[in-house]
XYZ file of C-alpha atoms in Angstrom:
295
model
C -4.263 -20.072 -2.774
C -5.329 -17.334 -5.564
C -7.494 -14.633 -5.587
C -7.951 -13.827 -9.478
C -9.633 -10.552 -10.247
C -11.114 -10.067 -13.921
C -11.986 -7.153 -15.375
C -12.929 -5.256 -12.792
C -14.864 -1.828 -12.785
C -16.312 0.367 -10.529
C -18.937 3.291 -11.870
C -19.553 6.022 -9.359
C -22.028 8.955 -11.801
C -19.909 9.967 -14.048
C -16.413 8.512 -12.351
C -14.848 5.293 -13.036
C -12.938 4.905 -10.465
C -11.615 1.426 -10.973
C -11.166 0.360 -14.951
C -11.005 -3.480 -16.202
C -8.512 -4.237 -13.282
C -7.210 -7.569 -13.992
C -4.554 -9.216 -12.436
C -3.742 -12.709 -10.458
C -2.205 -12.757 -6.814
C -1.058 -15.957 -4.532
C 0.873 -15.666 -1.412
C 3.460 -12.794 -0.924
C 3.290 -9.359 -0.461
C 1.645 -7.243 -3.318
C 1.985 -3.393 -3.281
C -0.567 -0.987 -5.480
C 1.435 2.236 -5.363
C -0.203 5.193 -6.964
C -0.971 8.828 -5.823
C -3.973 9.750 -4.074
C -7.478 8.992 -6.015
C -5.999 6.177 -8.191
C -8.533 3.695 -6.897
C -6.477 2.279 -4.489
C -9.217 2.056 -1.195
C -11.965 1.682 -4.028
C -10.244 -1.983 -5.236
C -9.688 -2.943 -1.631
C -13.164 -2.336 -0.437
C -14.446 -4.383 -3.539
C -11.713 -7.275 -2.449
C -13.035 -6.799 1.098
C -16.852 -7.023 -0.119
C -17.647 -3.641 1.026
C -18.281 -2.247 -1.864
C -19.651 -4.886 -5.256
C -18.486 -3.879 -8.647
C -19.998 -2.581 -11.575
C -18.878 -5.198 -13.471
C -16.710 -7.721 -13.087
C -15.106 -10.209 -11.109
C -13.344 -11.316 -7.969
C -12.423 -14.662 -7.192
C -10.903 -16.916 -4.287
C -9.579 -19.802 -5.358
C -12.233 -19.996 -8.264
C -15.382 -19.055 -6.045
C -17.176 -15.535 -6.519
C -16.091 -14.133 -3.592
C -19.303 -12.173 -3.062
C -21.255 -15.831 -3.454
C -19.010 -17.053 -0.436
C -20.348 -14.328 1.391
C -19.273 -15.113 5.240
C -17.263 -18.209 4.020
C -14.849 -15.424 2.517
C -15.237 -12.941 5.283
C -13.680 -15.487 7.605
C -10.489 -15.773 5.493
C -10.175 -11.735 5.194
C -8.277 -9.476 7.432
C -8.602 -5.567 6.343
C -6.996 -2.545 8.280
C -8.933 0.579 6.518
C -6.402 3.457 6.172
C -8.924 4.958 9.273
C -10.262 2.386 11.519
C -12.439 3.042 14.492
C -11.616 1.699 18.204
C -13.261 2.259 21.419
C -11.061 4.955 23.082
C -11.251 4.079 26.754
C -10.800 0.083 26.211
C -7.363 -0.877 26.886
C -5.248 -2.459 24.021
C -5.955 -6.034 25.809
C -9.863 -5.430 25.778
C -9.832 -4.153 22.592
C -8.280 -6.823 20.962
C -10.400 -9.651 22.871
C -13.625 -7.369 22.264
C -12.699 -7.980 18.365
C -12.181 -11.311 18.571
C -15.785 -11.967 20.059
C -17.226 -10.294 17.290
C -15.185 -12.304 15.036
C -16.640 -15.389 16.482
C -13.768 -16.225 18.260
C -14.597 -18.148 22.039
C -13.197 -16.315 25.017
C -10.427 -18.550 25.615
C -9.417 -18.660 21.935
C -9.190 -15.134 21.741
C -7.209 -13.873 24.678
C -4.510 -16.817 23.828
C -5.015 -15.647 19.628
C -4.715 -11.456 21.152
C -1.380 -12.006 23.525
C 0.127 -13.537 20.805
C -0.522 -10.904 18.673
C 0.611 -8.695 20.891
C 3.836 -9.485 21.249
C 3.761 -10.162 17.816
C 3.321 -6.560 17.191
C 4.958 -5.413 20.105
C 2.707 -4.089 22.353
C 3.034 -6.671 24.762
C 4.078 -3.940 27.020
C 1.659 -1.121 26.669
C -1.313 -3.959 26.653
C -2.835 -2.080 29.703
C -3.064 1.254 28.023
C -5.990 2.712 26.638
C -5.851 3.290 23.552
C -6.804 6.645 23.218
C -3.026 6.824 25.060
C -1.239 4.995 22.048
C 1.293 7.059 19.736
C -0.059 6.853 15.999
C 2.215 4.131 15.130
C 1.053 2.326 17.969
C -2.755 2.258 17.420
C -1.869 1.497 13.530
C -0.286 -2.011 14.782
C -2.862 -2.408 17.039
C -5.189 -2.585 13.771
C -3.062 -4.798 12.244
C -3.031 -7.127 15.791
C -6.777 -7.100 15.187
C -6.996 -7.752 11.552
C -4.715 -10.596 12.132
C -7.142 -12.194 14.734
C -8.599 -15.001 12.688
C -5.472 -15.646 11.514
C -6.500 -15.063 7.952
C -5.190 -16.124 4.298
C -5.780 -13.007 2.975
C -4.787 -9.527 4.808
C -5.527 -5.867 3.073
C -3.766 -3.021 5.101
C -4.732 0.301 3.444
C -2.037 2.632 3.813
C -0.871 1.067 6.807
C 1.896 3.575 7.193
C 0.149 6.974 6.391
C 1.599 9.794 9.122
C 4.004 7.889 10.842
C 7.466 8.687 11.645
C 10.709 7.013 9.681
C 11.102 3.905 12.700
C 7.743 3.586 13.231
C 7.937 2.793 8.856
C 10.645 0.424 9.500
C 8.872 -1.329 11.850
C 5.850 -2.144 10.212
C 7.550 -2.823 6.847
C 9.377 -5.672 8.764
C 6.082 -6.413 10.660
C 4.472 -6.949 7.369
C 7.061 -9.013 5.964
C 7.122 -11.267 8.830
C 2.980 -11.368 8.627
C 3.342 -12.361 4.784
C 4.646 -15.783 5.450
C 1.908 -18.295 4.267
C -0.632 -15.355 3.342
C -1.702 -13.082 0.774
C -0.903 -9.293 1.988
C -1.949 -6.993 0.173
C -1.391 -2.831 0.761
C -1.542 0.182 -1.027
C 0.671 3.298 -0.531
C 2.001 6.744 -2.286
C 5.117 6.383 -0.156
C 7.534 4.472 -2.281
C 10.399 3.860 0.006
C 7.642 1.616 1.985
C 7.275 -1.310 -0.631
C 10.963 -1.529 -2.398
C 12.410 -3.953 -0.229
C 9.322 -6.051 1.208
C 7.384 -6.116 -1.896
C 6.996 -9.379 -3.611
C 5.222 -7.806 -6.559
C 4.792 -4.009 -7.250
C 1.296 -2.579 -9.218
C 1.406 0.858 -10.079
C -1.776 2.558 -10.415
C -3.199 5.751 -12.480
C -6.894 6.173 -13.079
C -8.319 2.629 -12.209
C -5.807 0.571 -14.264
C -2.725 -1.138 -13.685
C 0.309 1.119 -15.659
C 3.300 -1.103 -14.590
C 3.968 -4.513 -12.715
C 6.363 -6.642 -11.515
C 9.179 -6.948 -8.872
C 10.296 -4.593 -7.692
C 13.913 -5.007 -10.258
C 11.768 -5.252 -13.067
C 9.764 -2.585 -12.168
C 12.832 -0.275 -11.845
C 14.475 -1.896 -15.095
C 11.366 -0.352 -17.324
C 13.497 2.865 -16.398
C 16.654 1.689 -17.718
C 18.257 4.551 -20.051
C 15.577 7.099 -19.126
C 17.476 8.822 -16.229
C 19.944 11.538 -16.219
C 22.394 13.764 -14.309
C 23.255 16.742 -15.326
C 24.966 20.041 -13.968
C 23.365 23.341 -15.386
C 23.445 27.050 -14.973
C 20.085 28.118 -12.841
C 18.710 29.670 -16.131
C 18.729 25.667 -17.875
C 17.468 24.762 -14.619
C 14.371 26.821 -14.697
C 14.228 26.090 -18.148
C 14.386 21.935 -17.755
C 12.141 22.022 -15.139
C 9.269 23.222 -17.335
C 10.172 21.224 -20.224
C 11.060 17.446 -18.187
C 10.328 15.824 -15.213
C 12.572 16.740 -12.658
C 13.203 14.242 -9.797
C 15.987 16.463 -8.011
C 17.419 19.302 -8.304
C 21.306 20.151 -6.141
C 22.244 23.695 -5.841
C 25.919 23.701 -6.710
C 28.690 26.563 -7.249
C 26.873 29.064 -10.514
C 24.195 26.401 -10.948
C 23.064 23.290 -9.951
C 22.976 19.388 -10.787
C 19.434 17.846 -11.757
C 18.146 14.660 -12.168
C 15.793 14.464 -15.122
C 13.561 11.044 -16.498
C 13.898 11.771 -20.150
C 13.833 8.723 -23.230
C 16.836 11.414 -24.710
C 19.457 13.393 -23.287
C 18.453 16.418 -21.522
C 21.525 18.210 -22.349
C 24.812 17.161 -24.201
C 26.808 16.329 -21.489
C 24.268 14.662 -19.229
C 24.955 11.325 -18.134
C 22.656 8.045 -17.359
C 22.934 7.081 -14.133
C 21.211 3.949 -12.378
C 16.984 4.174 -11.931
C 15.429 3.975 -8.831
C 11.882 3.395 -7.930
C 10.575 6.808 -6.979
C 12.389 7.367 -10.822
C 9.694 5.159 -11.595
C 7.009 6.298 -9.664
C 8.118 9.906 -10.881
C 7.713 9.296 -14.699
C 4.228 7.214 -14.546
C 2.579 10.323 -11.977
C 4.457 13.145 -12.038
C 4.451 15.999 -14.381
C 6.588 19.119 -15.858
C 7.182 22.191 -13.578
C 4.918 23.821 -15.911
C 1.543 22.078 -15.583
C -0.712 23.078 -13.431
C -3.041 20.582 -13.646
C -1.239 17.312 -12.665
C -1.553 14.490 -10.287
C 0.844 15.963 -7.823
């Protein structure tokens, strides 16, 4: 089980959105984590086949996936970061309509969509319409029906986007539990979704890959570079324009930042222990003063 993508590009005029992407990926849970318009949805539709490259290659276990054609399809699950639904079918219906356009039989398919459900725990709401479901709700219902043909591969793009702190919890263990035997992979800008579930984390700027790794090794590339220090406001205002800032703590005649810098920010600044949003902070943030940055 591999799907091995090779210098992969995607041209759009004068854009290239995605930019000699390489990289190798087996079972486990893979995380691209980048800010918004890194290419994130414009890999995944290529890995999906909605969208062929400009050059390039994807391949499943040493087939073009695009020569596999509905031989692939059958192996993919994908939950688009906005995925359409019939409002006024029930969560039941919905799921079984799914699975009869996924070729499943009748019989199959209810038995494949109550498992599911409980799986994602909706068992109880299964006679709701769906047009009733919370937002966290409807976004495991599209992971219930990505998960129908119980595939080997699953792409969930930003699965989490607008949901509430428990509703996050709960999918991040959902998606652990779903990565068992399977290839998951999801993208995200919100970086206390992957830390703990993912088995391998990508970090992406502009079409390429900046970083990778686990998720230790991804926050070890930040060893030495991060630093508390307690300042008057005046060295605040002043730090913040020169470094990247991840926090800043108002405290008595001052306050106490924490700045990514290779050096010391100030004499007495001390290194304390990275974290990933450290990391996530010095590959796409930028100095209080630019005005033209990523975020």
């Amino acid at each position: 089980m591999e799907l091995t993508i090779n210098n992969l590009t995607k041209q759009f005029g004068d854009v290239r959105a995605v930019d000699g992407f390489s990289y190798a990926m087996t079972a486990g849970v893979y995380v691209l984590l980048g800010v918004n318009g890194a290419g994130k949805t414009t890999l995944m539709r290529m890995i999906t086949t909605l969208l062929r490259p400009t050059s390039g290659e994807i391949r499943w276990d040493g087939q073009d996936i695009f020569a596999m054609d509905s031989e692939y399809r059958r192996i993919l699950g994908y939950l688009p970061q906005d995925y359409g639904f019939y409002p006024d079918f029930t969560v039941s219906d919905y799921l079984q309509y799914i699975a009869s356009i996924k070729g499943l039989r009748p019989a199959a398919g209810k038995q494949r969509a109550e498992r599911l459900l409980h799986q994602v725990g909706l068992w109880n709401v299964r006679g709701q319409k769906m047009k009733k479901l919370s937002g966290g709700m409807k976004r495991r219902a599209g992971i219930a029906q990505a998960m129908l043909g119980d595939p080997k591969i699953l792409i969930l793009d930003e699965p989490t986007a607008g949901l509430d702190p428990n509703e996050r919890v709960r999918f991040r263990n959902l998606i652990s539990e779903l990565a068992e035997e399977r290839l998951v992979l999801l993208s995200t800008h919100i970086v206390s979704d992957v830390e703990y579930i993912a088995n391998e984390i990508l970090l992406m700027k502009d079409g390429r890959i900046t970083c990778s790794g686990t998720a230790e090794e991804v926050i070890a590339s930040m060893a030495q570079k991060v630093w508390s220090c307690s300042v008057s406001r005046q060295e605040a205002d002043r730090l913040t324009r020169r470094c990247k800032v991840a926090n800043i703590k108002t405290a008595p005649g001052g306050a106490v930042l924490r700045v990514i810098s290779v050096d010391a920010p100030t004499a007495d600044a001390v290194q304390v222990t990275p974290t990933l949003e450290d990391v996530f902070l010095s590959y796409f943030g930028q100095k209080g003063g630019v005005d033209d940055g990523e975020i």
